[in-house]
């Protein structure tokens, strides 16, 4: 039975920005669902729309089949655990927990029993008459949970409830929350930016970014079969590379061909591949000087035998991570891979690598080679797009007239980013960075709010201010199909 | 020379001028009040000044009347000031900053000037200068002292408390009575202390606004001291008033310490 249905919900703020952009989601009764995403991705807004503190600009929210889109929060059968707990400072623990029941004018004896039971559930018996200010963060968190669950809501909404706790406490509370969910049997909708927390706790994870849902799935699905680069990059460590799907079950990347298990992408289709660092087998590769042949050295017999594609490189760095070593390996053709293994291979070691076909995850490419913009040919022979005027090859412009609306194509890798924003025709900010083996795929957000995709080998940081130049020979215009 | 730098380096010595000021103008007068209150004009120890007060009906009545006026003034200030502060502080009303300044603006003008202006206003309108005028003048003079601390507390109120209450099933009215009001009590206490204390001892306002028809306790003290012969009696009355004020401010402070971020005090 569906307990929450979110149908095409958008939330636009006064400045025109979308906090939520056509979000649809349905949650089954009794599920533990986590909304996961970086800060500003809209996850809290979605939760607040379900709680009733914010009203969606468009779309419907159904609770238990009932339309609650514009229902005030006090009438909704949900309760919230707030990020900073929001315990009433003028009331003691008992009165905080009893707050909801007292409003319902329930018999005092029953309230007392229920408060005791709720406090017992969260492990805070005998704390009834303590001042909330005298409690530790973890204890306040428990009171906040008791205050919410005592009302027996259909859905418990939790807004980053563990964010303020230290690591050890957070781990303990995670387990307790999971226990509580089992015991109470009510639906939990949990918001967090901590991917590990999301994977640990949830039955299903909803990954959000920029106001949109990127993927919904079980923790294993999300981790093993990310549907796009954002999800792959956000959840866990990963190697993401541009690749070509040669045919079903055969993919090319890093100048080599590999067997894989995915089908249905077509022939010679541009795709992205994701390989988790722990899925790469690594071994020392001693080159014999005479034959100059690769000799695979695998004394422990850890590497799977079979007809796998192997590729070779040199270890660049190695960091001990407690259980495993995390190493970066630079291949002979200059692709960088992140590899995790229980054995250490020291920097400088020649190594061989292989990955099993089922560990290669193929994703459809969202964008390919070109930025596409809509432009207008101007009288001065320039083209206007991205809210700026650009010079263009005279030969190209000759076949158009002023006022023509054209498609503008700019290859990702031909956009020139300048350190000083005033050196560019446009200025913007590095909005998102993805390393793809031998280059970075950047999303630059211009000050006017447009996104430009750039491939570069230069290293930039998130939030860097840049000037944007496009050489005129890199701007291709074509007639717009009407 | 070395000694001089020592004195400057020792931070505690910086407080010396202030300590001197306190001794001269606060501690010494207090001691003098206590001394005079317990002595007669010839300088012999006596409690006669106090027994006189508690047996002189006119003075006792004036005292009770003054307390009554102060209480009524404070109540009116709360009733007018709380909604004003609430509206100014609540985001939902989106009140411009100008509003807040307009409420606080009278505080910038000397209260004597304001009081004289009020008296002029009343006589211009042909209204009698009696108890009504007195209460009006008191409320007008002291209202900002009530609004400001309340405004301060409400403005600092974390919105998540209000959301939490809504979430737990409270209607907007219940949110107000169960959360906003109790959490703004520190502001109200500060306001009470700031309004009640000075209204008990005021005499200028009653003089101007009732043309000396209504005598408040402050007037009695002032007259006793001005008369020259009843200095000791005046001192005793001052002491009684100090004790009363002390008690009210103690009540206020107790509640303040419990629920942090009071307001002005």
JSON list of C-alpha atoms in Angstrom, two decimals, chain B residues 61-243:
[
{"chain": "B", "resi": 61, "resn": "UNK", "atom": "CA", "xyz": [-2.66, 55.49, 51.16]},
{"chain": "B", "resi": 62, "resn": "UNK", "atom": "CA", "xyz": [-0.51, 57.42, 48.75]},
{"chain": "B", "resi": 63, "resn": "UNK", "atom": "CA", "xyz": [1.98, 54.61, 48.80]},
{"chain": "B", "resi": 64, "resn": "UNK", "atom": "CA", "xyz": [-0.68, 52.00, 48.03]},
{"chain": "B", "resi": 65, "resn": "UNK", "atom": "CA", "xyz": [-2.20, 54.27, 45.41]},
{"chain": "B", "resi": 66, "resn": "UNK", "atom": "CA", "xyz": [1.21, 54.71, 43.73]},
{"chain": "B", "resi": 67, "resn": "UNK", "atom": "CA", "xyz": [1.76, 50.97, 43.64]},
{"chain": "B", "resi": 68, "resn": "UNK", "atom": "CA", "xyz": [-1.73, 50.62, 42.17]},
{"chain": "B", "resi": 69, "resn": "UNK", "atom": "CA", "xyz": [-1.02, 53.22, 39.46]},
{"chain": "B", "resi": 70, "resn": "UNK", "atom": "CA", "xyz": [2.29, 51.50, 38.70]},
{"chain": "B", "resi": 71, "resn": "UNK", "atom": "CA", "xyz": [0.59, 48.12, 38.40]},
{"chain": "B", "resi": 72, "resn": "UNK", "atom": "CA", "xyz": [-2.13, 49.48, 36.13]},
{"chain": "B", "resi": 73, "resn": "UNK", "atom": "CA", "xyz": [0.45, 51.29, 33.98]},
{"chain": "B", "resi": 74, "resn": "UNK", "atom": "CA", "xyz": [2.50, 48.12, 33.70]},
{"chain": "B", "resi": 75, "resn": "UNK", "atom": "CA", "xyz": [-0.56, 46.05, 32.76]},
{"chain": "B", "resi": 76, "resn": "UNK", "atom": "CA", "xyz": [-1.65, 48.53, 30.10]},
{"chain": "B", "resi": 77, "resn": "UNK", "atom": "CA", "xyz": [1.91, 48.58, 28.78]},
{"chain": "B", "resi": 78, "resn": "UNK", "atom": "CA", "xyz": [1.90, 44.78, 28.51]},
{"chain": "B", "resi": 79, "resn": "UNK", "atom": "CA", "xyz": [-1.48, 44.72, 26.80]},
{"chain": "B", "resi": 80, "resn": "UNK", "atom": "CA", "xyz": [-0.46, 47.39, 24.28]},
{"chain": "B", "resi": 81, "resn": "UNK", "atom": "CA", "xyz": [3.20, 46.49, 24.02]},
{"chain": "B", "resi": 82, "resn": "UNK", "atom": "CA", "xyz": [3.00, 42.74, 23.50]},
{"chain": "B", "resi": 83, "resn": "UNK", "atom": "CA", "xyz": [0.89, 42.81, 20.33]},
{"chain": "B", "resi": 84, "resn": "UNK", "atom": "CA", "xyz": [3.01, 45.67, 18.97]},
{"chain": "B", "resi": 85, "resn": "UNK", "atom": "CA", "xyz": [6.23, 43.78, 19.67]},
{"chain": "B", "resi": 86, "resn": "UNK", "atom": "CA", "xyz": [4.76, 40.57, 18.27]},
{"chain": "B", "resi": 87, "resn": "UNK", "atom": "CA", "xyz": [3.68, 42.21, 15.02]},
{"chain": "B", "resi": 88, "resn": "UNK", "atom": "CA", "xyz": [7.04, 43.92, 14.60]},
{"chain": "B", "resi": 89, "resn": "UNK", "atom": "CA", "xyz": [9.01, 40.75, 15.31]},
{"chain": "B", "resi": 90, "resn": "UNK", "atom": "CA", "xyz": [6.96, 38.20, 13.38]},
{"chain": "B", "resi": 91, "resn": "UNK", "atom": "CA", "xyz": [8.19, 37.49, 9.91]},
{"chain": "B", "resi": 92, "resn": "UNK", "atom": "CA", "xyz": [4.68, 36.73, 8.69]},
{"chain": "B", "resi": 93, "resn": "UNK", "atom": "CA", "xyz": [3.60, 40.35, 9.12]},
{"chain": "B", "resi": 94, "resn": "UNK", "atom": "CA", "xyz": [6.70, 41.51, 7.28]},
{"chain": "B", "resi": 95, "resn": "UNK", "atom": "CA", "xyz": [6.76, 44.81, 9.13]},
{"chain": "B", "resi": 96, "resn": "UNK", "atom": "CA", "xyz": [9.27, 47.30, 7.80]},
{"chain": "B", "resi": 97, "resn": "UNK", "atom": "CA", "xyz": [12.09, 48.41, 10.07]},
{"chain": "B", "resi": 98, "resn": "UNK", "atom": "CA", "xyz": [10.56, 51.90, 10.04]},
{"chain": "B", "resi": 99, "resn": "UNK", "atom": "CA", "xyz": [7.72, 50.59, 12.21]},
{"chain": "B", "resi": 100, "resn": "UNK", "atom": "CA", "xyz": [10.15, 49.40, 14.84]},
{"chain": "B", "resi": 101, "resn": "UNK", "atom": "CA", "xyz": [11.93, 52.75, 14.82]},
{"chain": "B", "resi": 102, "resn": "UNK", "atom": "CA", "xyz": [8.64, 54.63, 15.14]},
{"chain": "B", "resi": 103, "resn": "UNK", "atom": "CA", "xyz": [7.80, 52.68, 18.27]},
{"chain": "B", "resi": 104, "resn": "UNK", "atom": "CA", "xyz": [11.21, 53.27, 19.77]},
{"chain": "B", "resi": 105, "resn": "UNK", "atom": "CA", "xyz": [11.48, 56.90, 18.60]},
{"chain": "B", "resi": 106, "resn": "UNK", "atom": "CA", "xyz": [9.78, 58.48, 21.68]},
{"chain": "B", "resi": 107, "resn": "UNK", "atom": "CA", "xyz": [12.68, 57.10, 23.74]},
{"chain": "B", "resi": 108, "resn": "UNK", "atom": "CA", "xyz": [14.96, 59.55, 21.98]},
{"chain": "B", "resi": 109, "resn": "UNK", "atom": "CA", "xyz": [13.12, 62.54, 23.40]},
{"chain": "B", "resi": 110, "resn": "UNK", "atom": "CA", "xyz": [13.57, 63.56, 27.02]},
{"chain": "B", "resi": 111, "resn": "UNK", "atom": "CA", "xyz": [10.60, 62.30, 28.99]},
{"chain": "B", "resi": 112, "resn": "UNK", "atom": "CA", "xyz": [10.00, 65.68, 30.68]},
{"chain": "B", "resi": 113, "resn": "UNK", "atom": "CA", "xyz": [9.55, 67.30, 27.28]},
{"chain": "B", "resi": 114, "resn": "UNK", "atom": "CA", "xyz": [7.18, 64.54, 26.24]},
{"chain": "B", "resi": 115, "resn": "UNK", "atom": "CA", "xyz": [5.19, 64.91, 29.44]},
{"chain": "B", "resi": 116, "resn": "UNK", "atom": "CA", "xyz": [4.86, 68.66, 29.13]},
{"chain": "B", "resi": 117, "resn": "UNK", "atom": "CA", "xyz": [3.79, 68.19, 25.51]},
{"chain": "B", "resi": 118, "resn": "UNK", "atom": "CA", "xyz": [1.19, 65.65, 26.62]},
{"chain": "B", "resi": 119, "resn": "UNK", "atom": "CA", "xyz": [-0.19, 68.09, 29.21]},
{"chain": "B", "resi": 120, "resn": "UNK", "atom": "CA", "xyz": [-0.43, 70.78, 26.51]},
{"chain": "B", "resi": 121, "resn": "UNK", "atom": "CA", "xyz": [-2.20, 68.33, 24.24]},
{"chain": "B", "resi": 122, "resn": "UNK", "atom": "CA", "xyz": [-4.75, 67.49, 26.93]},
{"chain": "B", "resi": 123, "resn": "UNK", "atom": "CA", "xyz": [-5.51, 71.11, 27.75]},
{"chain": "B", "resi": 124, "resn": "UNK", "atom": "CA", "xyz": [-5.69, 71.95, 24.04]},
{"chain": "B", "resi": 125, "resn": "UNK", "atom": "CA", "xyz": [-8.31, 69.24, 23.61]},
{"chain": "B", "resi": 126, "resn": "UNK", "atom": "CA", "xyz": [-10.09, 70.52, 26.70]},
{"chain": "B", "resi": 127, "resn": "UNK", "atom": "CA", "xyz": [-9.63, 67.26, 28.54]},
{"chain": "B", "resi": 128, "resn": "UNK", "atom": "CA", "xyz": [-9.32, 67.31, 32.33]},
{"chain": "B", "resi": 129, "resn": "UNK", "atom": "CA", "xyz": [-5.88, 66.69, 33.79]},
{"chain": "B", "resi": 130, "resn": "UNK", "atom": "CA", "xyz": [-6.75, 63.97, 36.22]},
{"chain": "B", "resi": 131, "resn": "UNK", "atom": "CA", "xyz": [-6.10, 60.28, 36.75]},
{"chain": "B", "resi": 132, "resn": "UNK", "atom": "CA", "xyz": [-6.80, 59.51, 33.09]},
{"chain": "B", "resi": 133, "resn": "UNK", "atom": "CA", "xyz": [-4.21, 61.98, 31.93]},
{"chain": "B", "resi": 134, "resn": "UNK", "atom": "CA", "xyz": [-1.75, 60.58, 34.47]},
{"chain": "B", "resi": 135, "resn": "UNK", "atom": "CA", "xyz": [-2.21, 57.01, 33.24]},
{"chain": "B", "resi": 136, "resn": "UNK", "atom": "CA", "xyz": [-2.00, 58.13, 29.64]},
{"chain": "B", "resi": 137, "resn": "UNK", "atom": "CA", "xyz": [1.21, 60.00, 30.30]},
{"chain": "B", "resi": 138, "resn": "UNK", "atom": "CA", "xyz": [2.76, 57.11, 32.21]},
{"chain": "B", "resi": 139, "resn": "UNK", "atom": "CA", "xyz": [1.87, 54.58, 29.52]},
{"chain": "B", "resi": 140, "resn": "UNK", "atom": "CA", "xyz": [3.05, 56.90, 26.78]},
{"chain": "B", "resi": 141, "resn": "UNK", "atom": "CA", "xyz": [6.36, 57.46, 28.52]},
{"chain": "B", "resi": 142, "resn": "UNK", "atom": "CA", "xyz": [7.08, 53.90, 29.44]},
{"chain": "B", "resi": 143, "resn": "UNK", "atom": "CA", "xyz": [5.56, 51.89, 26.57]},
{"chain": "B", "resi": 144, "resn": "UNK", "atom": "CA", "xyz": [8.83, 51.70, 24.57]},
{"chain": "B", "resi": 145, "resn": "UNK", "atom": "CA", "xyz": [10.53, 50.15, 27.60]},
{"chain": "B", "resi": 146, "resn": "UNK", "atom": "CA", "xyz": [7.96, 47.36, 27.44]},
{"chain": "B", "resi": 147, "resn": "UNK", "atom": "CA", "xyz": [7.97, 46.89, 23.68]},
{"chain": "B", "resi": 148, "resn": "UNK", "atom": "CA", "xyz": [11.70, 46.73, 23.20]},
{"chain": "B", "resi": 149, "resn": "UNK", "atom": "CA", "xyz": [12.59, 43.77, 25.44]},
{"chain": "B", "resi": 150, "resn": "UNK", "atom": "CA", "xyz": [9.56, 41.81, 24.25]},
{"chain": "B", "resi": 151, "resn": "UNK", "atom": "CA", "xyz": [10.41, 42.56, 20.62]},
{"chain": "B", "resi": 152, "resn": "UNK", "atom": "CA", "xyz": [13.94, 41.37, 21.30]},
{"chain": "B", "resi": 153, "resn": "UNK", "atom": "CA", "xyz": [12.88, 38.02, 22.72]},
{"chain": "B", "resi": 154, "resn": "UNK", "atom": "CA", "xyz": [10.27, 37.29, 20.08]},
{"chain": "B", "resi": 155, "resn": "UNK", "atom": "CA", "xyz": [12.65, 38.17, 17.31]},
{"chain": "B", "resi": 156, "resn": "UNK", "atom": "CA", "xyz": [15.26, 35.76, 18.62]},
{"chain": "B", "resi": 157, "resn": "UNK", "atom": "CA", "xyz": [12.71, 32.97, 18.93]},
{"chain": "B", "resi": 158, "resn": "UNK", "atom": "CA", "xyz": [13.84, 30.04, 16.79]},
{"chain": "B", "resi": 159, "resn": "UNK", "atom": "CA", "xyz": [11.29, 29.38, 14.08]},
{"chain": "B", "resi": 160, "resn": "UNK", "atom": "CA", "xyz": [11.81, 25.64, 14.45]},
{"chain": "B", "resi": 161, "resn": "UNK", "atom": "CA", "xyz": [10.02, 25.72, 17.84]},
{"chain": "B", "resi": 162, "resn": "UNK", "atom": "CA", "xyz": [6.93, 27.09, 16.12]},
{"chain": "B", "resi": 163, "resn": "UNK", "atom": "CA", "xyz": [7.23, 24.53, 13.34]},
{"chain": "B", "resi": 164, "resn": "UNK", "atom": "CA", "xyz": [7.69, 21.73, 15.86]},
{"chain": "B", "resi": 165, "resn": "UNK", "atom": "CA", "xyz": [4.51, 22.79, 17.64]},
{"chain": "B", "resi": 166, "resn": "UNK", "atom": "CA", "xyz": [2.56, 22.91, 14.37]},
{"chain": "B", "resi": 167, "resn": "UNK", "atom": "CA", "xyz": [3.99, 19.53, 13.49]},
{"chain": "B", "resi": 168, "resn": "UNK", "atom": "CA", "xyz": [2.77, 18.06, 16.77]},
{"chain": "B", "resi": 169, "resn": "UNK", "atom": "CA", "xyz": [-0.76, 19.17, 16.00]},
{"chain": "B", "resi": 170, "resn": "UNK", "atom": "CA", "xyz": [-1.05, 22.69, 17.42]},
{"chain": "B", "resi": 171, "resn": "UNK", "atom": "CA", "xyz": [-3.30, 25.22, 15.69]},
{"chain": "B", "resi": 172, "resn": "UNK", "atom": "CA", "xyz": [-1.77, 28.67, 15.12]},
{"chain": "B", "resi": 173, "resn": "UNK", "atom": "CA", "xyz": [-3.54, 29.89, 18.29]},
{"chain": "B", "resi": 174, "resn": "UNK", "atom": "CA", "xyz": [-2.21, 26.97, 20.31]},
{"chain": "B", "resi": 175, "resn": "UNK", "atom": "CA", "xyz": [1.28, 27.62, 18.95]},
{"chain": "B", "resi": 176, "resn": "UNK", "atom": "CA", "xyz": [0.97, 31.12, 20.36]},
{"chain": "B", "resi": 177, "resn": "UNK", "atom": "CA", "xyz": [-0.36, 30.17, 23.79]},
{"chain": "B", "resi": 178, "resn": "UNK", "atom": "CA", "xyz": [1.80, 27.08, 24.30]},
{"chain": "B", "resi": 179, "resn": "UNK", "atom": "CA", "xyz": [5.07, 28.14, 22.72]},
{"chain": "B", "resi": 180, "resn": "UNK", "atom": "CA", "xyz": [5.42, 31.77, 21.66]},
{"chain": "B", "resi": 181, "resn": "UNK", "atom": "CA", "xyz": [3.93, 33.29, 24.81]},
{"chain": "B", "resi": 182, "resn": "UNK", "atom": "CA", "xyz": [5.81, 31.15, 27.33]},
{"chain": "B", "resi": 183, "resn": "UNK", "atom": "CA", "xyz": [9.04, 31.62, 25.42]},
{"chain": "B", "resi": 184, "resn": "UNK", "atom": "CA", "xyz": [8.60, 35.39, 25.35]},
{"chain": "B", "resi": 185, "resn": "UNK", "atom": "CA", "xyz": [8.09, 35.58, 29.13]},
{"chain": "B", "resi": 186, "resn": "UNK", "atom": "CA", "xyz": [11.70, 36.68, 29.74]},
{"chain": "B", "resi": 187, "resn": "UNK", "atom": "CA", "xyz": [11.01, 39.72, 27.58]},
{"chain": "B", "resi": 188, "resn": "UNK", "atom": "CA", "xyz": [7.82, 40.45, 29.49]},
{"chain": "B", "resi": 189, "resn": "UNK", "atom": "CA", "xyz": [9.66, 40.17, 32.82]},
{"chain": "B", "resi": 190, "resn": "UNK", "atom": "CA", "xyz": [12.32, 42.57, 31.61]},
{"chain": "B", "resi": 191, "resn": "UNK", "atom": "CA", "xyz": [9.58, 44.91, 30.44]},
{"chain": "B", "resi": 192, "resn": "UNK", "atom": "CA", "xyz": [7.82, 44.73, 33.81]},
{"chain": "B", "resi": 193, "resn": "UNK", "atom": "CA", "xyz": [11.00, 45.57, 35.66]},
{"chain": "B", "resi": 194, "resn": "UNK", "atom": "CA", "xyz": [11.76, 48.43, 33.31]},
{"chain": "B", "resi": 195, "resn": "UNK", "atom": "CA", "xyz": [8.27, 49.91, 33.56]},
{"chain": "B", "resi": 196, "resn": "UNK", "atom": "CA", "xyz": [7.17, 49.10, 37.10]},
{"chain": "B", "resi": 197, "resn": "UNK", "atom": "CA", "xyz": [10.29, 50.32, 38.90]},
{"chain": "B", "resi": 198, "resn": "UNK", "atom": "CA", "xyz": [10.38, 53.85, 37.53]},
{"chain": "B", "resi": 199, "resn": "UNK", "atom": "CA", "xyz": [6.60, 54.30, 37.66]},
{"chain": "B", "resi": 200, "resn": "UNK", "atom": "CA", "xyz": [6.52, 53.62, 41.41]},
{"chain": "B", "resi": 201, "resn": "UNK", "atom": "CA", "xyz": [8.96, 56.41, 42.13]},
{"chain": "B", "resi": 202, "resn": "UNK", "atom": "CA", "xyz": [7.85, 58.90, 39.50]},
{"chain": "B", "resi": 203, "resn": "UNK", "atom": "CA", "xyz": [6.72, 62.33, 40.66]},
{"chain": "B", "resi": 204, "resn": "UNK", "atom": "CA", "xyz": [7.35, 64.69, 37.76]},
{"chain": "B", "resi": 205, "resn": "UNK", "atom": "CA", "xyz": [4.75, 63.07, 35.51]},
{"chain": "B", "resi": 206, "resn": "UNK", "atom": "CA", "xyz": [2.02, 63.29, 38.14]},
{"chain": "B", "resi": 207, "resn": "UNK", "atom": "CA", "xyz": [2.98, 66.87, 38.92]},
{"chain": "B", "resi": 208, "resn": "UNK", "atom": "CA", "xyz": [2.79, 67.99, 35.32]},
{"chain": "B", "resi": 209, "resn": "UNK", "atom": "CA", "xyz": [-0.14, 65.88, 34.14]},
{"chain": "B", "resi": 210, "resn": "UNK", "atom": "CA", "xyz": [-2.45, 66.42, 37.11]},
{"chain": "B", "resi": 211, "resn": "UNK", "atom": "CA", "xyz": [-1.25, 69.92, 38.02]},
{"chain": "B", "resi": 212, "resn": "UNK", "atom": "CA", "xyz": [-0.22, 68.48, 41.37]},
{"chain": "B", "resi": 213, "resn": "UNK", "atom": "CA", "xyz": [-3.75, 67.29, 42.11]},
{"chain": "B", "resi": 214, "resn": "UNK", "atom": "CA", "xyz": [-2.72, 63.70, 42.44]},
{"chain": "B", "resi": 215, "resn": "UNK", "atom": "CA", "xyz": [0.12, 62.97, 44.80]},
{"chain": "B", "resi": 216, "resn": "UNK", "atom": "CA", "xyz": [2.15, 59.88, 44.21]},
{"chain": "B", "resi": 217, "resn": "UNK", "atom": "CA", "xyz": [4.60, 58.34, 46.62]},
{"chain": "B", "resi": 218, "resn": "UNK", "atom": "CA", "xyz": [7.49, 59.92, 44.74]},
{"chain": "B", "resi": 219, "resn": "UNK", "atom": "CA", "xyz": [5.92, 63.31, 45.42]},
{"chain": "B", "resi": 220, "resn": "UNK", "atom": "CA", "xyz": [5.71, 62.55, 49.15]},
{"chain": "B", "resi": 221, "resn": "UNK", "atom": "CA", "xyz": [9.40, 61.70, 49.26]},
{"chain": "B", "resi": 222, "resn": "UNK", "atom": "CA", "xyz": [10.32, 64.78, 47.26]},
{"chain": "B", "resi": 223, "resn": "UNK", "atom": "CA", "xyz": [8.21, 67.04, 49.49]},
{"chain": "B", "resi": 224, "resn": "UNK", "atom": "CA", "xyz": [9.60, 65.56, 52.70]},
{"chain": "B", "resi": 225, "resn": "UNK", "atom": "CA", "xyz": [13.15, 66.09, 51.58]},
{"chain": "B", "resi": 226, "resn": "UNK", "atom": "CA", "xyz": [12.51, 69.55, 50.16]},
{"chain": "B", "resi": 227, "resn": "UNK", "atom": "CA", "xyz": [10.80, 70.67, 53.34]},
{"chain": "B", "resi": 228, "resn": "UNK", "atom": "CA", "xyz": [14.14, 70.55, 55.12]},
{"chain": "B", "resi": 229, "resn": "UNK", "atom": "CA", "xyz": [12.69, 69.45, 58.43]},
{"chain": "B", "resi": 230, "resn": "UNK", "atom": "CA", "xyz": [11.62, 65.99, 57.38]},
{"chain": "B", "resi": 231, "resn": "UNK", "atom": "CA", "xyz": [14.83, 64.82, 55.75]},
{"chain": "B", "resi": 232, "resn": "UNK", "atom": "CA", "xyz": [14.96, 61.72, 57.95]},
{"chain": "B", "resi": 233, "resn": "UNK", "atom": "CA", "xyz": [11.39, 60.79, 57.22]},
{"chain": "B", "resi": 234, "resn": "UNK", "atom": "CA", "xyz": [12.06, 61.18, 53.48]},
{"chain": "B", "resi": 235, "resn": "UNK", "atom": "CA", "xyz": [15.07, 58.92, 53.79]},
{"chain": "B", "resi": 236, "resn": "UNK", "atom": "CA", "xyz": [12.95, 56.24, 55.48]},
{"chain": "B", "resi": 237, "resn": "UNK", "atom": "CA", "xyz": [10.35, 56.46, 52.69]},
{"chain": "B", "resi": 238, "resn": "UNK", "atom": "CA", "xyz": [13.11, 56.15, 50.07]},
{"chain": "B", "resi": 239, "resn": "UNK", "atom": "CA", "xyz": [14.40, 53.05, 51.81]},
{"chain": "B", "resi": 240, "resn": "UNK", "atom": "CA", "xyz": [10.94, 51.47, 51.82]},
{"chain": "B", "resi": 241, "resn": "UNK", "atom": "CA", "xyz": [10.61, 52.18, 48.11]},
{"chain": "B", "resi": 242, "resn": "UNK", "atom": "CA", "xyz": [14.08, 50.78, 47.41]},
{"chain": "B", "resi": 243, "resn": "UNK", "atom": "CA", "xyz": [13.12, 47.56, 49.14]}
]
